[in-house]
Short mmCIF file of C-alpha atoms in Angstrom, two decimals:
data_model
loop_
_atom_site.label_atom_id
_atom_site.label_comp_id
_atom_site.label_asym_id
_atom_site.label_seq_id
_atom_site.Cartn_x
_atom_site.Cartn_y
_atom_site.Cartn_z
CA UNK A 55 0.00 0.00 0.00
CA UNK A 56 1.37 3.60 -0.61
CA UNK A 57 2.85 4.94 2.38
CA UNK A 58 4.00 8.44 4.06
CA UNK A 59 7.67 9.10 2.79
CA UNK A 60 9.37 11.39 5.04
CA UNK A 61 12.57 13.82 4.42
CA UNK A 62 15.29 14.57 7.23
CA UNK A 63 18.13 16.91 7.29
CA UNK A 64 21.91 15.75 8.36
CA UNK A 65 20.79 15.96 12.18
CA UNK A 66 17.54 13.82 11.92
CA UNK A 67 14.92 16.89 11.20
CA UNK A 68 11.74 16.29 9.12
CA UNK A 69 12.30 18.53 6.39
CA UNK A 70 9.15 17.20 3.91
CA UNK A 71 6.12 14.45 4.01
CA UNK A 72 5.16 13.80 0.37
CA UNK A 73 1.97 11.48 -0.39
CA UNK A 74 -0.92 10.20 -2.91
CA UNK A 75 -2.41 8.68 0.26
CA UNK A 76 -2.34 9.41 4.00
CA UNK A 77 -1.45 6.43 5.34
CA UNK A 78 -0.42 4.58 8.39
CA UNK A 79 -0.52 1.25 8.42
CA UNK A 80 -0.82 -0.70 11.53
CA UNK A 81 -0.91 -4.57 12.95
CA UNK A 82 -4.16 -5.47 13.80
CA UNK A 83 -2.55 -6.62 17.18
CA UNK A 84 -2.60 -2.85 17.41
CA UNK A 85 -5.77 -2.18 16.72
CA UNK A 86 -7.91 -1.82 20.06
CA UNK A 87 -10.59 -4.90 20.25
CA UNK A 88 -13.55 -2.33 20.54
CA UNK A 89 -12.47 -0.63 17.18
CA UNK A 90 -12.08 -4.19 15.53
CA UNK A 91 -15.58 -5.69 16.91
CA UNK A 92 -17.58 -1.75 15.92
CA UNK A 93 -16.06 -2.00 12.25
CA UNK A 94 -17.20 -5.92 12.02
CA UNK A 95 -20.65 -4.89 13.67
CA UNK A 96 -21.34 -1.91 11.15
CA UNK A 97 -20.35 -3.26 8.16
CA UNK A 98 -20.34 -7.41 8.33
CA UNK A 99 -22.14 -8.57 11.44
CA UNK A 100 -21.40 -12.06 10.46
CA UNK A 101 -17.92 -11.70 9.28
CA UNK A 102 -16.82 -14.74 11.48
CA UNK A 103 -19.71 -17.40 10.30
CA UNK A 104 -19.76 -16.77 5.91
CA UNK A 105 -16.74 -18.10 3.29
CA UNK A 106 -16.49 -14.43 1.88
CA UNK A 107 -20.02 -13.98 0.86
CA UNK A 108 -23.05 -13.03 3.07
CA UNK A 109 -25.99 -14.65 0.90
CA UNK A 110 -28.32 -13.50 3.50
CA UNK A 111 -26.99 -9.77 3.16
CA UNK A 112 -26.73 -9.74 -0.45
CA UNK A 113 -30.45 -10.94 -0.69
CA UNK A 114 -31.54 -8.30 1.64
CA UNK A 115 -30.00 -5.75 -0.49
CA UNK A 116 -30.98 -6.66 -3.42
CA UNK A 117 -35.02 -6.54 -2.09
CA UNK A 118 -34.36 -3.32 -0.44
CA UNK A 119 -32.60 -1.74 -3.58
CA UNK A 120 -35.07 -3.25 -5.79
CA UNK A 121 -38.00 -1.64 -4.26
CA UNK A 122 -36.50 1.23 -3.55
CA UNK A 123 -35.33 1.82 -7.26
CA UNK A 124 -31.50 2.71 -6.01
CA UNK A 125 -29.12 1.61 -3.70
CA UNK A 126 -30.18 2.48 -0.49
CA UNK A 127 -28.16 -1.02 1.06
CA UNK A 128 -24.97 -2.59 0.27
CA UNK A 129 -24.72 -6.31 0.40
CA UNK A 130 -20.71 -6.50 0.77
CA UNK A 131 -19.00 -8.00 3.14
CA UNK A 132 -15.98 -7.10 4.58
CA UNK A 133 -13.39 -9.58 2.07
CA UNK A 134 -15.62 -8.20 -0.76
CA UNK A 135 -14.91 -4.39 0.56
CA UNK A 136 -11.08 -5.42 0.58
CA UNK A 137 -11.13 -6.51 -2.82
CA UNK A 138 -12.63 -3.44 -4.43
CA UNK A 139 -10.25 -1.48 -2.42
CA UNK A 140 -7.76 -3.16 -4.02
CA UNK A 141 -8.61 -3.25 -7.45
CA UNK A 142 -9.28 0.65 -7.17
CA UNK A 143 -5.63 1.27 -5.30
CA UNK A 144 -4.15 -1.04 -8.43
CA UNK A 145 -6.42 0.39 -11.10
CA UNK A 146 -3.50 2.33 -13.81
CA UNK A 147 -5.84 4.15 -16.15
CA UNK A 148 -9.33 6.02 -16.03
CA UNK A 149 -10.80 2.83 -17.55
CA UNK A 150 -9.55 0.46 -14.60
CA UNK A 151 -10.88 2.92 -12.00
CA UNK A 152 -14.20 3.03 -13.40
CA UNK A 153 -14.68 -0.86 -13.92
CA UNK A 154 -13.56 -1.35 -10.14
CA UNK A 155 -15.99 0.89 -8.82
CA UNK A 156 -18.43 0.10 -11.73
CA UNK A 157 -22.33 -0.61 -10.00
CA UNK A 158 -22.69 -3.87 -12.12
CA UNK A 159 -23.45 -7.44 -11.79
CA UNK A 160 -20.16 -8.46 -13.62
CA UNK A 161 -18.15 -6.29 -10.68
CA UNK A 162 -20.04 -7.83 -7.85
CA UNK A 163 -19.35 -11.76 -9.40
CA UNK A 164 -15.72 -10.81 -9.50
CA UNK A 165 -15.16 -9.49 -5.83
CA UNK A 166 -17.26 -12.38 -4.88
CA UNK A 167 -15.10 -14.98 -6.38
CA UNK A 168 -11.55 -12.17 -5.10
CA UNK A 169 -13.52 -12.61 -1.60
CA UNK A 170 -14.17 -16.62 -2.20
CA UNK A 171 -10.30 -16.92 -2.56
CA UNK A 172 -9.03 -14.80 0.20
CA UNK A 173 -11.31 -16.86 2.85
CA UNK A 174 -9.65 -19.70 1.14
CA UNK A 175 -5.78 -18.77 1.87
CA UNK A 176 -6.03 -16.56 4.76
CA UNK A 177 -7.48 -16.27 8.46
CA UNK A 178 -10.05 -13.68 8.91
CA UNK A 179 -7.95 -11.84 11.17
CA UNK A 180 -5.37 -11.64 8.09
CA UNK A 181 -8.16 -10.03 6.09
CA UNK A 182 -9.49 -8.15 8.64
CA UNK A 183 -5.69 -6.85 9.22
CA UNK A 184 -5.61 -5.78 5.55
CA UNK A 185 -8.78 -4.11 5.44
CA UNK A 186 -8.64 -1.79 8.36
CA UNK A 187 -5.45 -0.42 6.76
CA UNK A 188 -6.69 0.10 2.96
CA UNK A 189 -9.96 1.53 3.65
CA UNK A 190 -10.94 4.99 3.32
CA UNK A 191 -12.29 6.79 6.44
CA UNK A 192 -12.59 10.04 4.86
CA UNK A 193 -11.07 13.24 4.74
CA UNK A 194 -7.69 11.99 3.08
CA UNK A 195 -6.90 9.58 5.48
CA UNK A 196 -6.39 5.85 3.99
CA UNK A 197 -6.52 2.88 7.16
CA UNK A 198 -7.24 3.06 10.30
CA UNK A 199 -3.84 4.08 11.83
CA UNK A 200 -3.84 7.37 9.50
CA UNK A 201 -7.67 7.85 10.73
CA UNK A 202 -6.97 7.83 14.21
CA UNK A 203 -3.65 9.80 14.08
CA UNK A 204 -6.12 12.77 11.54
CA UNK A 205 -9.64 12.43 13.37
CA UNK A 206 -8.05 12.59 16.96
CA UNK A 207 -4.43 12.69 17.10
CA UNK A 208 -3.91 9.67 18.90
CA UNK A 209 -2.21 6.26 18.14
CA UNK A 210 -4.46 3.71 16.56
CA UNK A 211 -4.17 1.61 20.13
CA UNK A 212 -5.61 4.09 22.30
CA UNK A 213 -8.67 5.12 20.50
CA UNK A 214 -11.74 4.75 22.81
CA UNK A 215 -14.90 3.27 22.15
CA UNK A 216 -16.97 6.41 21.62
CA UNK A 217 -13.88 7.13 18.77
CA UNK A 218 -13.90 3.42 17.32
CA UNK A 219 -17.64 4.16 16.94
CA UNK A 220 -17.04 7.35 15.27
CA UNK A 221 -14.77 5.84 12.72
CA UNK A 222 -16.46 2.54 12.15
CA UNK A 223 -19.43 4.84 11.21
CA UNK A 224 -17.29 6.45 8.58
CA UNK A 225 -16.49 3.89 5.98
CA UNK A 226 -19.90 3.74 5.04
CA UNK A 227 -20.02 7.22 3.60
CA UNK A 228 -16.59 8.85 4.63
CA UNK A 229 -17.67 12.03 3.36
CA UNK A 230 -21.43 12.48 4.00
CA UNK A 231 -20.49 11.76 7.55
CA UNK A 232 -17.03 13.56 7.74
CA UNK A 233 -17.02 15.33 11.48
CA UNK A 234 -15.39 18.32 10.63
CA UNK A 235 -17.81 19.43 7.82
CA UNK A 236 -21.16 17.50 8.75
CA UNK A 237 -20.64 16.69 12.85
CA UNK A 238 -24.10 16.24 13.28
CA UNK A 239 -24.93 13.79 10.55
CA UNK A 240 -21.33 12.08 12.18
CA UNK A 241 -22.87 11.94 15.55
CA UNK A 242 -25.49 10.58 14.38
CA UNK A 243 -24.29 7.79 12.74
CA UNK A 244 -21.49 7.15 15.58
CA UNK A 245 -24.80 6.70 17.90
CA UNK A 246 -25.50 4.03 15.78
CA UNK A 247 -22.72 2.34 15.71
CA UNK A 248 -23.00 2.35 19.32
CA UNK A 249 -26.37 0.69 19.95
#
């Protein structure tokens, strides 16, 4: 994943940060349990009991979005987010961009099958790991280690619960519920992360 590079001068001064991304990765040994278990009960309750795929959650949204005539639910779980956060941070050209974030059928068969395979040859704490530190939470800041250092200025491992709640509530819509522009929409949605 793009990272931070830093400049020093000859006695060990930061001079420059240069970046595409904000980014600080982390271990999800650093990650505080409370920020882990808000992000899997916000955006893939059953994480821990599917093979990649949530038929239950995908069949929801698909009544729910039929009837409502748009997307107004998302039926992805958390190794199908992964994957389209990957294909977007390795998409090249305009083209590749659009076809990973593309609202089709054809996209959603291939992140299921991407999702299929990583519950195949890793743990779920391996995926989970890799998630929390490509996802966007808004507001420039790419993983959970850069949110945490923006949102509060704090290290990832000493975020709260009433923070973990604030930024699990983010990666749904990182910028309708961005704190610093919308905090009441962001409170909202924290308190819901909460209950």
């Amino acid at each position: 994943l793009a990272q931070v590079s830093k400049v020093y001068d000859a006695n060990g001064n930061k001079i420059a940060t240069f970046y595409d991304q904000y980014r600080k990765s982390v271990p999800l040994s650093s990650v505080p349990l409370v920020m882990q278990k808000a992000l899997i009960d916000t955006e893939d309750v059953r994480y821990y009991e599917h093979n990649g795929l949530d038929i239950r959650a995908a069949f929801r949204a698909l009544l729910s979005n039929g009837s409502s005539g748009g997307v107004s639910q998302g039926g992805s779980t958390i190794p199908q987010q992964y994957v389209k956060n990957v294909l977007i941070q390795n998409a090249r050209t305009k083209a590749q961009r659009e076809a990973a974030i593309a609202d089709t059928l054809a996209r959603k068969i291939k992140e299921a099958r991407y999702a299929i395979y990583l519950e195949q040859h890793f743990t779920k704490s391996q995926i989970l790991d890799r998630y929390l530190n490509i996802v966007y939470f808004g507001d420039g800041a790419y993983g959970i280690g850069a949110a945490a250092k923006h949102y509060f200025d704090e290290p990832v491992q000493d975020l709260t619960l009433v923070q973990s709640a604030l930024l699990a509530g983010l990666v749904q819509s990182p910028e309708a519920y961005n704190p610093r522009y919308y905090p009441e929409a962001a409170k909202s949605r924290r308190d819901v992360v909460l209950s």
